[in-house]
XYZ file of C-alpha atoms in Angstrom:
745
model
C 28.306 1.799 -56.984
C 27.994 -2.056 -57.130
C 31.010 -2.556 -56.122
C 30.530 -0.320 -52.648
C 27.313 -2.167 -51.829
C 28.973 -5.480 -52.440
C 31.457 -4.782 -50.021
C 28.981 -3.205 -47.675
C 27.375 -6.582 -47.751
C 30.240 -8.469 -47.333
C 31.099 -6.437 -43.980
C 27.510 -6.189 -42.471
C 26.838 -9.748 -42.733
C 30.952 -10.921 -41.835
C 32.138 -12.318 -38.397
C 33.774 -8.464 -38.050
C 30.720 -7.150 -37.767
C 28.884 -9.763 -35.464
C 32.373 -10.204 -33.327
C 32.156 -6.105 -33.096
C 28.416 -6.067 -31.966
C 28.824 -8.664 -29.502
C 31.820 -6.954 -27.890
C 30.595 -3.589 -28.187
C 27.463 -5.027 -26.246
C 29.439 -7.110 -24.039
C 31.620 -3.584 -22.885
C 28.735 -1.338 -22.790
C 25.986 -3.492 -20.898
C 27.831 -3.288 -17.355
C 28.390 0.067 -17.651
C 24.684 1.449 -18.872
C 23.393 -1.227 -16.387
C 25.099 0.060 -13.292
C 25.063 4.106 -15.045
C 21.118 3.649 -15.399
C 20.000 1.887 -12.212
C 22.736 3.084 -9.736
C 23.816 6.353 -11.104
C 27.326 5.368 -10.508
C 29.265 6.812 -13.678
C 32.743 6.206 -12.108
C 31.925 2.296 -11.172
C 30.215 2.046 -14.464
C 33.396 2.754 -16.590
C 35.517 0.826 -14.276
C 33.408 -2.335 -15.085
C 33.256 -1.549 -18.815
C 37.254 -0.967 -18.681
C 37.250 -4.448 -17.343
C 35.195 -6.080 -19.821
C 37.039 -3.950 -22.315
C 40.249 -6.007 -21.258
C 38.572 -9.457 -21.754
C 36.618 -8.363 -25.196
C 40.216 -7.995 -26.563
C 40.883 -11.575 -26.447
C 37.182 -12.249 -27.917
C 38.244 -12.008 -31.807
C 36.223 -12.989 -34.456
C 37.002 -16.597 -36.119
C 39.751 -19.043 -35.158
C 39.242 -21.683 -32.363
C 36.589 -21.070 -30.016
C 38.469 -23.124 -27.286
C 41.555 -20.542 -27.195
C 39.018 -17.676 -27.363
C 37.589 -18.753 -23.919
C 41.415 -19.738 -22.811
C 42.400 -16.668 -23.847
C 39.661 -14.527 -21.804
C 40.069 -16.889 -18.910
C 43.751 -15.287 -19.327
C 42.786 -11.549 -19.922
C 40.539 -11.782 -17.017
C 42.922 -13.254 -14.238
C 46.297 -11.003 -15.400
C 44.089 -8.507 -16.188
C 42.805 -7.941 -12.814
C 46.580 -8.533 -11.292
C 47.736 -5.752 -13.521
C 44.563 -3.389 -12.364
C 45.855 -3.766 -8.547
C 49.448 -3.616 -9.406
C 48.588 -0.235 -11.729
C 46.216 0.756 -9.071
C 48.778 0.699 -5.899
C 51.599 2.101 -7.932
C 49.180 5.078 -9.142
C 49.575 6.784 -5.568
C 52.849 6.824 -5.721
C 54.955 8.803 -8.543
C 57.867 7.190 -7.865
C 56.334 3.508 -8.585
C 54.416 4.880 -11.098
C 57.648 5.363 -12.913
C 59.050 1.967 -12.030
C 55.671 0.150 -12.859
C 54.937 1.445 -16.218
C 58.188 1.024 -18.622
C 58.243 -2.964 -16.609
C 55.283 -3.867 -17.416
C 54.917 -2.506 -20.721
C 58.101 -4.584 -21.250
C 56.840 -7.761 -19.882
C 53.506 -7.326 -21.919
C 55.126 -6.844 -24.671
C 57.241 -9.726 -24.559
C 54.149 -11.766 -25.012
C 54.390 -11.523 -28.680
C 56.543 -14.843 -28.166
C 53.101 -16.692 -27.911
C 51.816 -15.619 -31.463
C 48.680 -13.569 -32.196
C 47.051 -14.957 -29.161
C 49.880 -13.634 -26.779
C 50.381 -10.213 -28.516
C 46.138 -9.636 -27.856
C 46.770 -10.645 -24.199
C 49.371 -8.400 -23.893
C 47.974 -5.786 -25.223
C 44.960 -6.143 -23.152
C 46.717 -5.569 -20.136
C 48.518 -3.001 -21.238
C 45.330 -1.429 -21.612
C 43.623 -1.880 -18.345
C 47.233 -0.411 -17.122
C 46.769 2.498 -18.866
C 42.936 3.268 -18.021
C 43.568 2.294 -14.384
C 46.504 4.744 -13.948
C 44.856 7.832 -15.129
C 43.583 8.533 -11.695
C 45.455 8.227 -8.691
C 44.066 5.692 -6.567
C 44.518 5.483 -2.310
C 45.147 1.821 -1.060
C 42.030 1.503 -0.223
C 40.573 2.339 -3.383
C 42.691 -0.054 -4.962
C 40.848 -3.158 -4.185
C 37.597 -1.822 -4.880
C 38.412 -0.658 -8.361
C 40.240 -4.346 -9.005
C 36.709 -6.023 -8.087
C 34.190 -3.438 -9.753
C 37.134 -4.512 -13.046
C 37.288 -8.226 -12.391
C 33.428 -8.199 -11.924
C 32.899 -6.552 -15.303
C 35.531 -9.147 -16.869
C 33.381 -11.524 -15.098
C 30.246 -10.515 -16.844
C 31.908 -10.123 -20.654
C 33.299 -13.640 -20.409
C 29.635 -15.403 -19.218
C 28.268 -13.028 -21.548
C 30.259 -14.471 -24.387
C 29.893 -17.767 -23.556
C 25.929 -17.434 -23.825
C 25.930 -15.721 -26.839
C 28.515 -18.311 -28.348
C 26.193 -21.623 -26.978
C 23.364 -19.559 -28.819
C 24.599 -18.621 -32.386
C 27.419 -21.153 -32.839
C 26.094 -21.935 -35.878
C 25.930 -18.319 -37.044
C 29.630 -17.727 -36.133
C 30.614 -20.645 -38.339
C 28.610 -19.517 -41.311
C 30.242 -16.010 -41.080
C 33.987 -17.484 -40.788
C 33.069 -20.091 -43.682
C 31.829 -16.950 -45.504
C 35.123 -15.301 -44.993
C 36.767 -18.212 -46.426
C 34.651 -18.251 -49.708
C 34.978 -14.829 -50.083
C 38.531 -15.206 -49.984
C 38.372 -17.794 -52.457
C 36.228 -15.774 -54.676
C 38.802 -13.023 -54.836
C 41.721 -15.653 -55.473
C 39.844 -16.872 -58.338
C 39.304 -13.312 -59.639
C 43.112 -12.791 -59.426
C 43.934 -16.146 -61.399
C 41.247 -15.167 -64.202
C 43.778 -12.292 -64.716
C 46.365 -14.291 -66.363
C 44.314 -15.097 -69.162
C 43.783 -11.719 -70.245
C 46.542 -10.944 -72.692
C 46.145 -7.015 -71.938
C 47.273 -7.094 -68.584
C 50.816 -7.038 -66.733
C 51.628 -10.698 -65.952
C 53.785 -8.905 -63.085
C 50.998 -6.822 -61.767
C 48.995 -10.015 -61.882
C 51.302 -12.182 -59.589
C 51.519 -9.406 -56.950
C 47.700 -9.210 -56.589
C 47.722 -13.131 -56.752
C 50.431 -13.852 -54.238
C 48.696 -11.004 -51.870
C 45.066 -13.005 -52.341
C 46.759 -16.311 -51.527
C 47.887 -15.219 -48.842
C 44.520 -13.599 -47.243
C 43.044 -16.985 -48.458
C 45.564 -19.152 -46.767
C 44.434 -17.411 -43.550
C 40.600 -17.227 -44.106
C 40.921 -21.028 -45.091
C 42.751 -21.991 -41.643
C 39.855 -20.122 -39.533
C 37.415 -21.781 -41.589
C 39.401 -25.350 -40.779
C 39.521 -24.691 -37.015
C 36.045 -23.590 -36.690
C 34.363 -25.830 -39.204
C 36.668 -29.176 -38.223
C 36.231 -28.679 -34.682
C 32.175 -28.331 -35.198
C 31.760 -31.976 -37.046
C 28.515 -34.142 -36.772
C 28.455 -36.229 -33.999
C 25.868 -38.933 -35.449
C 23.315 -37.742 -33.688
C 19.537 -37.087 -35.000
C 18.584 -33.435 -34.676
C 18.824 -29.945 -36.244
C 22.744 -29.333 -35.208
C 24.177 -32.163 -36.773
C 22.290 -31.340 -40.519
C 23.862 -27.814 -40.040
C 27.262 -29.048 -39.248
C 27.093 -31.317 -42.226
C 25.858 -28.564 -44.405
C 28.608 -26.500 -43.243
C 31.190 -29.231 -43.789
C 30.259 -30.228 -47.074
C 30.862 -26.476 -48.147
C 33.922 -26.217 -46.536
C 35.119 -29.787 -48.424
C 33.944 -28.558 -51.328
C 36.116 -25.373 -51.011
C 38.724 -26.876 -50.373
C 38.557 -29.336 -53.593
C 37.807 -26.227 -55.430
C 41.317 -24.772 -54.172
C 43.110 -27.951 -54.816
C 41.771 -27.984 -58.433
C 43.143 -23.968 -58.680
C 46.288 -24.410 -57.146
C 47.220 -27.417 -59.888
C 46.685 -25.076 -62.847
C 49.623 -23.040 -62.581
C 50.739 -22.094 -66.087
C 53.878 -20.788 -68.143
C 51.544 -17.721 -68.796
C 54.012 -15.845 -70.803
C 54.711 -19.297 -73.116
C 50.975 -19.414 -73.361
C 50.160 -15.932 -74.335
C 53.259 -16.180 -77.159
C 51.950 -19.330 -78.428
C 48.277 -18.639 -78.643
C 48.527 -14.999 -79.179
C 44.954 -14.353 -81.274
C 43.274 -17.460 -79.717
C 39.596 -17.287 -78.090
C 40.634 -19.961 -75.953
C 42.645 -17.789 -73.218
C 39.186 -15.279 -73.446
C 36.754 -18.102 -72.473
C 38.696 -19.225 -69.480
C 38.715 -15.814 -68.109
C 35.178 -15.231 -68.637
C 34.439 -18.759 -66.898
C 36.621 -18.036 -64.154
C 35.548 -14.870 -63.422
C 31.641 -15.976 -63.630
C 33.013 -19.101 -61.284
C 34.384 -16.418 -58.770
C 31.368 -14.404 -58.819
C 29.092 -17.443 -58.339
C 31.560 -18.401 -55.043
C 30.915 -14.967 -53.916
C 27.471 -14.954 -54.013
C 27.266 -18.539 -52.042
C 29.451 -16.751 -49.907
C 26.882 -13.773 -48.935
C 24.039 -16.297 -49.032
C 26.054 -18.530 -46.602
C 26.536 -15.608 -44.518
C 22.848 -14.621 -44.550
C 21.690 -17.812 -43.781
C 19.555 -17.870 -47.606
C 19.598 -20.102 -50.142
C 21.330 -19.617 -53.579
C 19.243 -19.828 -56.163
C 20.359 -17.715 -59.261
C 23.909 -18.225 -60.619
C 25.779 -17.273 -63.696
C 25.846 -20.126 -66.163
C 29.262 -21.312 -67.479
C 27.924 -23.406 -70.346
C 28.475 -21.476 -72.880
C 32.100 -20.514 -71.963
C 32.635 -24.336 -71.735
C 31.080 -24.910 -75.249
C 33.028 -22.415 -76.755
C 36.233 -23.746 -75.144
C 35.162 -26.909 -76.442
C 34.972 -25.968 -80.050
C 38.136 -23.833 -79.904
C 40.211 -27.257 -78.687
C 38.607 -29.205 -81.660
C 39.941 -26.106 -83.955
C 43.386 -26.467 -82.495
C 43.177 -30.401 -83.132
C 42.253 -29.988 -86.765
C 45.065 -27.648 -87.219
C 47.637 -29.778 -85.955
C 48.652 -28.804 -82.148
C 48.159 -31.995 -80.932
C 51.168 -33.202 -83.278
C 53.150 -29.937 -83.216
C 53.231 -28.619 -79.485
C 51.846 -32.021 -77.726
C 52.805 -30.404 -74.354
C 50.970 -27.000 -74.880
C 48.210 -29.177 -76.202
C 48.087 -31.403 -73.075
C 48.140 -28.316 -70.904
C 45.058 -27.085 -72.207
C 42.978 -30.151 -72.113
C 44.296 -29.827 -68.549
C 42.871 -26.634 -68.162
C 39.822 -27.561 -69.794
C 39.051 -30.778 -67.699
C 39.993 -28.573 -64.442
C 37.641 -25.664 -65.484
C 34.819 -28.552 -65.312
C 35.911 -29.742 -62.648
C 35.467 -26.438 -60.678
C 32.376 -25.737 -62.100
C 31.043 -29.313 -60.863
C 32.199 -28.314 -56.967
C 30.526 -24.701 -57.526
C 27.246 -25.958 -58.610
C 27.794 -28.365 -55.816
C 28.542 -25.756 -53.088
C 25.492 -23.653 -54.660
C 23.591 -27.363 -53.955
C 24.740 -27.415 -50.380
C 23.715 -23.481 -49.410
C 20.206 -24.449 -51.408
C 19.193 -27.384 -48.955
C 21.231 -26.204 -45.663
C 19.203 -28.489 -43.321
C 18.487 -31.341 -45.901
C 18.041 -34.731 -43.674
C 19.171 -36.762 -46.644
C 22.510 -34.715 -47.895
C 25.344 -37.070 -47.426
C 28.766 -35.940 -46.211
C 30.526 -35.201 -49.206
C 34.088 -36.839 -47.965
C 33.259 -40.026 -45.798
C 36.498 -40.971 -44.855
C 36.469 -38.253 -41.711
C 38.220 -39.458 -38.592
C 40.635 -38.799 -35.993
C 43.406 -37.618 -38.922
C 41.529 -34.271 -39.222
C 43.372 -33.010 -35.788
C 46.072 -32.779 -37.771
C 44.575 -30.029 -39.844
C 43.947 -28.057 -36.780
C 46.023 -24.832 -35.329
C 47.974 -25.695 -32.131
C 48.713 -22.690 -29.699
C 51.389 -23.044 -27.587
C 52.165 -21.084 -24.144
C 55.444 -22.517 -22.546
C 57.438 -20.256 -20.296
C 60.205 -21.181 -21.849
C 59.642 -19.078 -24.891
C 59.764 -15.946 -22.697
C 62.652 -16.700 -20.879
C 64.466 -17.898 -24.066
C 64.372 -14.812 -25.730
C 65.506 -12.266 -23.145
C 68.453 -11.790 -25.588
C 69.584 -8.553 -27.380
C 69.365 -10.306 -30.600
C 65.666 -11.393 -30.085
C 63.447 -9.313 -31.967
C 60.718 -9.833 -29.526
C 63.178 -8.499 -26.745
C 63.903 -5.772 -28.996
C 60.225 -5.047 -29.628
C 59.823 -5.055 -25.580
C 62.552 -2.567 -25.373
C 61.383 -0.381 -27.800
C 57.689 0.154 -26.201
C 59.282 0.272 -22.834
C 61.239 3.268 -23.910
C 58.449 4.992 -25.581
C 56.250 4.536 -22.657
C 59.114 5.785 -20.603
C 59.858 8.810 -22.888
C 56.004 9.616 -23.023
C 55.585 9.636 -19.419
C 58.372 12.608 -19.760
C 57.234 14.741 -22.290
C 53.686 14.709 -20.845
C 54.910 16.047 -17.317
C 56.716 18.369 -18.889
C 54.828 19.690 -21.364
C 51.705 19.753 -18.559
C 53.764 22.164 -16.281
C 54.493 24.798 -19.042
C 52.199 27.678 -18.219
C 51.495 28.093 -21.870
C 50.257 24.893 -22.674
C 48.294 25.126 -19.695
C 46.093 27.440 -20.556
C 45.647 26.177 -23.949
C 45.058 22.361 -22.381
C 44.603 22.616 -18.942
C 43.949 18.580 -18.620
C 47.527 17.909 -20.249
C 49.290 16.448 -17.122
C 46.175 14.645 -15.977
C 46.053 12.997 -19.506
C 48.801 11.793 -20.145
C 48.073 8.285 -19.706
C 46.656 9.089 -23.452
C 50.087 9.738 -25.056
C 51.081 6.013 -23.032
C 47.973 4.379 -25.195
C 48.499 5.569 -28.201
C 52.428 4.632 -28.339
C 50.864 1.031 -27.019
C 48.292 1.069 -29.657
C 50.601 1.917 -32.579
C 53.958 0.104 -31.885
C 54.002 -3.193 -33.126
C 56.830 -5.408 -33.965
C 57.828 -4.635 -37.743
C 59.077 -0.859 -38.491
C 56.810 -1.245 -41.338
C 53.196 -1.998 -39.787
C 54.145 0.726 -37.103
C 54.759 3.260 -39.735
C 51.463 2.148 -41.398
C 49.084 2.302 -38.397
C 50.838 5.423 -37.487
C 49.501 7.297 -40.316
C 45.989 5.783 -40.243
C 45.882 6.609 -36.072
C 46.675 10.188 -36.822
C 44.377 10.324 -39.978
C 41.312 8.820 -37.542
C 41.755 11.094 -34.705
C 41.949 14.033 -37.021
C 38.662 13.181 -38.865
C 37.191 11.811 -35.394
C 37.892 14.854 -33.548
C 36.390 17.043 -36.319
C 33.254 15.005 -36.724
C 32.967 15.155 -32.895
C 33.205 18.881 -32.613
C 30.693 18.780 -35.665
C 27.972 16.934 -33.406
C 28.399 18.921 -30.600
C 27.702 21.924 -32.312
C 24.602 20.661 -34.161
C 22.880 18.864 -31.531
C 22.424 18.641 -27.965
C 20.159 15.728 -27.810
C 20.995 13.156 -25.180
C 19.417 10.026 -27.156
C 21.109 11.304 -30.239
C 24.451 11.614 -29.041
C 24.162 8.126 -26.880
C 23.224 6.451 -29.953
C 25.979 7.659 -31.860
C 27.993 6.674 -29.136
C 26.772 2.978 -29.271
C 27.227 2.982 -33.330
C 30.795 4.577 -32.855
C 31.518 1.541 -30.211
C 30.130 -1.475 -32.994
C 31.823 0.390 -35.726
C 35.238 0.839 -33.786
C 35.465 -3.009 -32.910
C 34.048 -4.419 -36.290
C 36.410 -2.464 -38.543
C 39.816 -2.872 -36.522
C 40.915 -5.732 -38.946
C 39.153 -4.233 -41.624
C 39.819 -0.891 -42.045
C 41.860 0.548 -39.096
C 41.862 4.162 -40.085
C 38.094 3.801 -40.432
C 38.224 2.131 -36.762
C 40.340 4.854 -35.428
C 37.609 7.381 -36.645
C 35.206 5.482 -34.897
C 37.006 4.782 -31.565
C 38.074 8.777 -31.071
C 34.275 9.577 -31.331
C 33.434 7.072 -29.019
C 35.808 8.263 -26.587
C 34.898 12.065 -27.086
C 31.399 11.343 -26.568
C 32.058 9.175 -23.247
C 33.891 12.296 -21.754
C 31.096 14.633 -23.252
C 28.613 12.805 -21.039
C 31.306 12.782 -17.882
C 31.825 16.504 -18.557
C 29.416 18.155 -20.155
C 29.552 21.281 -21.977
C 33.704 21.480 -22.265
C 35.449 20.604 -25.704
C 38.711 21.191 -24.706
C 38.941 17.678 -24.157
C 38.962 17.478 -28.323
C 41.868 19.590 -28.788
C 43.318 17.631 -25.756
C 42.939 13.919 -27.538
C 44.261 15.372 -30.843
C 47.394 16.733 -29.138
C 48.044 13.629 -27.072
C 47.684 11.539 -29.929
C 50.102 13.401 -32.143
C 52.538 13.373 -29.778
C 51.802 9.604 -29.151
C 52.300 9.032 -32.480
C 55.677 11.044 -32.912
C 57.070 9.076 -29.952
C 56.175 5.630 -31.784
C 57.489 6.597 -35.049
C 60.718 7.624 -33.357
C 61.026 4.976 -31.009
C 60.715 2.535 -34.019
C 64.357 2.979 -35.099
C 65.634 1.784 -31.269
C 67.364 -1.235 -31.794
C 64.747 -1.952 -34.997
C 64.057 -5.347 -36.516
C 63.782 -4.987 -40.034
C 61.957 -7.898 -42.071
C 65.341 -8.318 -44.256
C 66.472 -10.267 -41.351
C 64.100 -12.670 -41.323
C 63.907 -13.345 -45.024
C 66.633 -15.953 -45.339
C 65.228 -18.305 -42.685
C 61.399 -17.499 -44.218
C 62.973 -18.725 -47.068
C 64.624 -21.831 -46.011
C 61.200 -23.108 -44.393
C 59.639 -22.118 -47.128
C 62.129 -24.374 -49.161
C 61.646 -27.213 -46.996
C 57.958 -26.679 -46.836
C 57.948 -27.370 -50.050
C 60.204 -30.129 -50.278
C 58.247 -32.089 -47.612
C 55.141 -31.856 -50.083
C 56.728 -33.024 -52.891
C 57.903 -35.978 -50.711
C 54.827 -36.653 -49.226
C 53.326 -36.388 -52.399
C 55.770 -39.329 -54.079
C 54.689 -41.082 -50.702
C 51.072 -41.095 -51.386
C 51.523 -41.862 -55.045
C 53.781 -45.046 -54.043
C 51.157 -45.889 -51.897
C 48.263 -45.729 -54.058
C 50.163 -47.741 -56.757
C 51.012 -50.044 -53.980
C 47.262 -50.527 -52.918
C 45.948 -51.559 -56.518
C 48.854 -53.778 -56.981
C 47.951 -55.999 -53.348
C 43.879 -55.543 -54.743
C 42.940 -53.250 -52.295
C 45.145 -54.536 -48.759
C 46.928 -51.237 -48.710
C 44.198 -48.938 -48.718
C 44.586 -47.834 -45.432
C 48.247 -46.916 -46.071
C 47.116 -44.934 -49.070
C 44.498 -43.155 -47.254
C 47.152 -42.032 -44.217
C 50.043 -41.429 -47.228
C 47.038 -38.780 -48.898
C 46.092 -37.305 -45.322
C 49.880 -36.750 -44.833
C 49.910 -35.396 -48.210
C 47.519 -32.809 -47.511
C 48.633 -31.982 -44.057
C 52.524 -31.110 -45.996
C 50.204 -29.015 -48.630
C 48.717 -26.972 -45.902
C 51.730 -26.696 -44.263
C 53.354 -25.441 -47.597
C 50.649 -22.919 -48.307
C 51.086 -21.438 -44.234
C 54.777 -21.310 -45.255
C 53.836 -19.507 -48.371
C 52.191 -16.502 -46.825
C 54.346 -16.177 -44.222
C 56.793 -15.657 -46.694
C 54.787 -13.219 -49.111
C 53.755 -11.208 -45.902
C 57.211 -10.785 -45.029
C 58.372 -9.839 -48.533
C 55.578 -7.059 -48.665
C 55.957 -5.957 -45.593
C 59.837 -5.462 -46.380
C 58.983 -3.510 -49.401
C 57.060 -1.213 -47.469
C 60.250 -0.323 -45.272
C 63.287 2.754 -46.491
C 64.622 1.334 -49.569
C 67.967 1.353 -48.208
C 66.904 -1.445 -45.291
C 65.732 -3.924 -48.230
C 68.247 -6.666 -49.555
C 67.825 -9.378 -52.262
C 64.631 -7.590 -53.759
C 65.089 -9.210 -57.195
C 66.483 -12.850 -56.076
C 62.915 -12.460 -53.093
C 60.396 -11.969 -55.951
C 61.929 -14.482 -58.105
C 61.542 -17.276 -54.923
C 57.950 -16.144 -54.730
C 57.158 -16.747 -57.691
C 59.032 -19.904 -58.508
C 57.960 -21.262 -55.430
C 54.278 -20.607 -56.102
C 55.079 -22.222 -59.734
C 56.796 -25.505 -57.994
C 53.792 -26.015 -55.409
C 51.155 -25.740 -58.125
C 53.017 -28.054 -60.239
C 53.290 -30.915 -57.734
C 49.834 -30.780 -57.115
C 49.219 -30.986 -60.586
C 51.642 -33.837 -60.945
C 51.140 -36.298 -57.856
C 47.742 -37.301 -58.798
C 48.632 -38.600 -62.230
C 51.833 -40.136 -60.838
C 49.245 -41.822 -58.197
C 47.455 -43.162 -61.413
C 50.190 -45.206 -62.980
C 51.317 -48.270 -62.735
C 54.928 -47.610 -62.925
C 57.081 -44.427 -62.913
C 58.859 -44.250 -66.820
C 62.752 -43.882 -66.338
C 62.463 -40.376 -68.006
C 59.513 -39.408 -65.382
C 61.859 -40.582 -62.311
C 65.016 -38.703 -63.514
C 63.412 -35.220 -63.073
C 61.703 -36.229 -59.688
C 64.918 -37.093 -58.563
C 66.468 -33.556 -60.369
C 63.666 -31.899 -58.894
C 64.653 -33.154 -55.105
C 68.100 -32.537 -55.743
C 67.583 -29.002 -56.758
C 65.753 -28.524 -53.485
C 68.426 -30.331 -51.607
C 70.526 -27.861 -52.929
C 72.744 -30.907 -54.716
C 73.773 -31.017 -58.149
C 72.160 -33.037 -60.850
C 71.713 -33.279 -64.950
C 68.046 -32.856 -65.646
C 66.753 -35.621 -67.661
C 67.173 -34.911 -71.566
C 63.501 -36.097 -72.602
C 60.262 -37.222 -70.756
C 57.987 -40.021 -72.143
C 54.953 -38.077 -73.596
C 52.998 -41.509 -74.923
C 49.160 -40.872 -74.222
C 48.126 -40.004 -70.482
C 51.869 -39.057 -69.897
C 51.539 -36.357 -72.258
C 49.689 -34.838 -69.179
C 52.670 -35.387 -67.095
C 55.522 -34.100 -69.283
C 54.526 -29.982 -68.678
C 54.219 -29.712 -65.064
C 57.713 -32.253 -64.521
C 59.202 -29.970 -66.890
C 58.380 -26.739 -64.817
C 58.784 -28.422 -61.379
C 62.765 -29.064 -62.695
C 62.886 -25.463 -64.152
C 61.501 -23.768 -60.645
C 63.154 -26.205 -58.440
C 66.463 -25.092 -60.479
C 65.396 -21.343 -60.197
C 64.868 -21.615 -56.284
C 68.075 -23.308 -55.728
C 70.494 -20.532 -57.946
C 68.044 -17.751 -56.197
C 68.921 -19.080 -52.630
C 72.391 -19.291 -53.441
C 72.714 -15.734 -53.498
C 70.998 -14.910 -50.496
C 73.109 -13.930 -47.440
C 72.372 -13.390 -44.076
C 72.728 -9.886 -42.287
C 74.305 -9.637 -39.830
C 72.481 -7.278 -36.807
C 70.392 -10.709 -35.884
C 71.671 -13.917 -35.374
C 70.059 -16.767 -37.256
C 68.556 -18.491 -34.015
C 66.736 -14.760 -33.650
C 65.734 -14.816 -37.560
C 63.801 -18.004 -36.896
C 62.185 -16.685 -33.514
C 60.783 -13.703 -35.697
C 59.635 -16.314 -38.613
C 57.494 -18.500 -35.761
C 56.163 -15.433 -34.851
């Protein structure tokens, strides 16, 4: 029960709910104003459709500038689409030509990434809803104007809301990233529980890391674009507070990813020790503390009560004393050094979590200093960039492009939907059961557009969710129409369904489908009172659209196996750059100390390059992991190299973690001993697919003992990566260029 309450709190205070509320209000306001003031239901619906088209691009999280640009593009391109669809709607032949062509063109927008896919969907949405009724040439201009004005209203409304509530949006995006960090910490804690399976723990960790990487990038794009401007006032203090929390959150992640361990060896070496138990409990408590900070950041409240980990840290110190007394330091120096590292990092994580809580306690403290005083223009290199080039579209007009294949599938599915709707609408038996079938054929096309995605697994998944959600939504709507006839009650439920439909689309698609179905049925109930036939028609339309979407997914499919090799190469290259930039930073740090600080600027620049490379490595890892798990959801006969790819996931995670652990230690050395340099050279050689002998021994005197373990693991992971990469072979259906295009998308 407490878990459900916690999940509800996370959702209700998240940017998903806030964004859904913003979208629903912006879409419903013009319709309610026009209907309430002028009683013009048709005009109100057209304005709402125009606003809905623009609202598709107003997604929660991410750079606000890209959101405004996307909404402007949706307003202009959507208006042109409405005009073209309206002109074609009055001519049957033109409809049969225009709909498949527009479906193909706008589906190709996936080459521009997520924003491009949303823009294409927004245009297809307004196309489908415009063609629901034939328009005369004289009505098209009027229809387009009302739709355009609805879009203009939403754009202005969204800009005003952002202007007034910019810090609230920033807090909510930061809160989602903090929750993702807490989930990642909880997944880390599982490794120290000897009763839990390691393979299952790895799967959960990799999934949570992919989600955390995406959430951190959204927070990075939001917070680093709202930096303190050096002006007195509350606005700068709020920016400063958010920036401090963000910097500490990234520091916490840096500490965690540098703690990868050979957990199997640790469990074998210390099977009955309480050390693992205390580390697990401390991580679980710290995870709960970060989740509490996240909730209070979202609610704009102070964090006062926290779970203390002092008992676990003191118990860990006592266990380490016992280990020393039992001779672990001399009998197994690398294991002992590893435990010392874990102990230090637990202290660092505790300090960072306490400091984050302090920042959230004093959210508007005038005297709170910036955590990182080296903020400069180099921060721009951490931000995501959106590229829109016509060449990206034209270069993918080839049969081996996954984007071309997807667009062709959508166009064929739309053509089949129109054909089937016309045939079924002409059947006498079906006309008696569902008299509106012929007129509502656009709903089948809309279902196809909503469900079909570039990947087979995602299409099949959304298919099931959409069908289930529609069935539940129809059943609940029928129950509502039976139980109450109160206009006020049904109107209130309509507004709630609109808000939840928008809010849940990224959180729980099936529930979103439930509320969206209820919203549409309630709208038609107000437009055509007393008729429940539309419920059955919507259900039939959705079932037909879902069947068509699933069937057409087998036309020129783009299986995930075709992109796994290019994603594996991209991940290997990202880890290689991460290592090289790290070594350059360590060298620059040694040079700065040797020169008495004269090379500090170069060292800082090298450190920034290393951090940017680490961010890119996390993104590449998330892309590879997401594609791998999508492939695992596809038919078994379409999967390839599952053991090799799974091992690559684990070894790349181990390699990146050990690089994060080793580089700061290397940066503190005055010179690199011979054995350690040989280990670094061997790691680079393996990542370049070159043969080279690993060093027989490493220096382990003093502080070097803490470096020996991560270096051994780096060499081992890089060697296994080389071995697994040699076993991968590209599949024939897609060219390497097409696979790279899919990887970028």
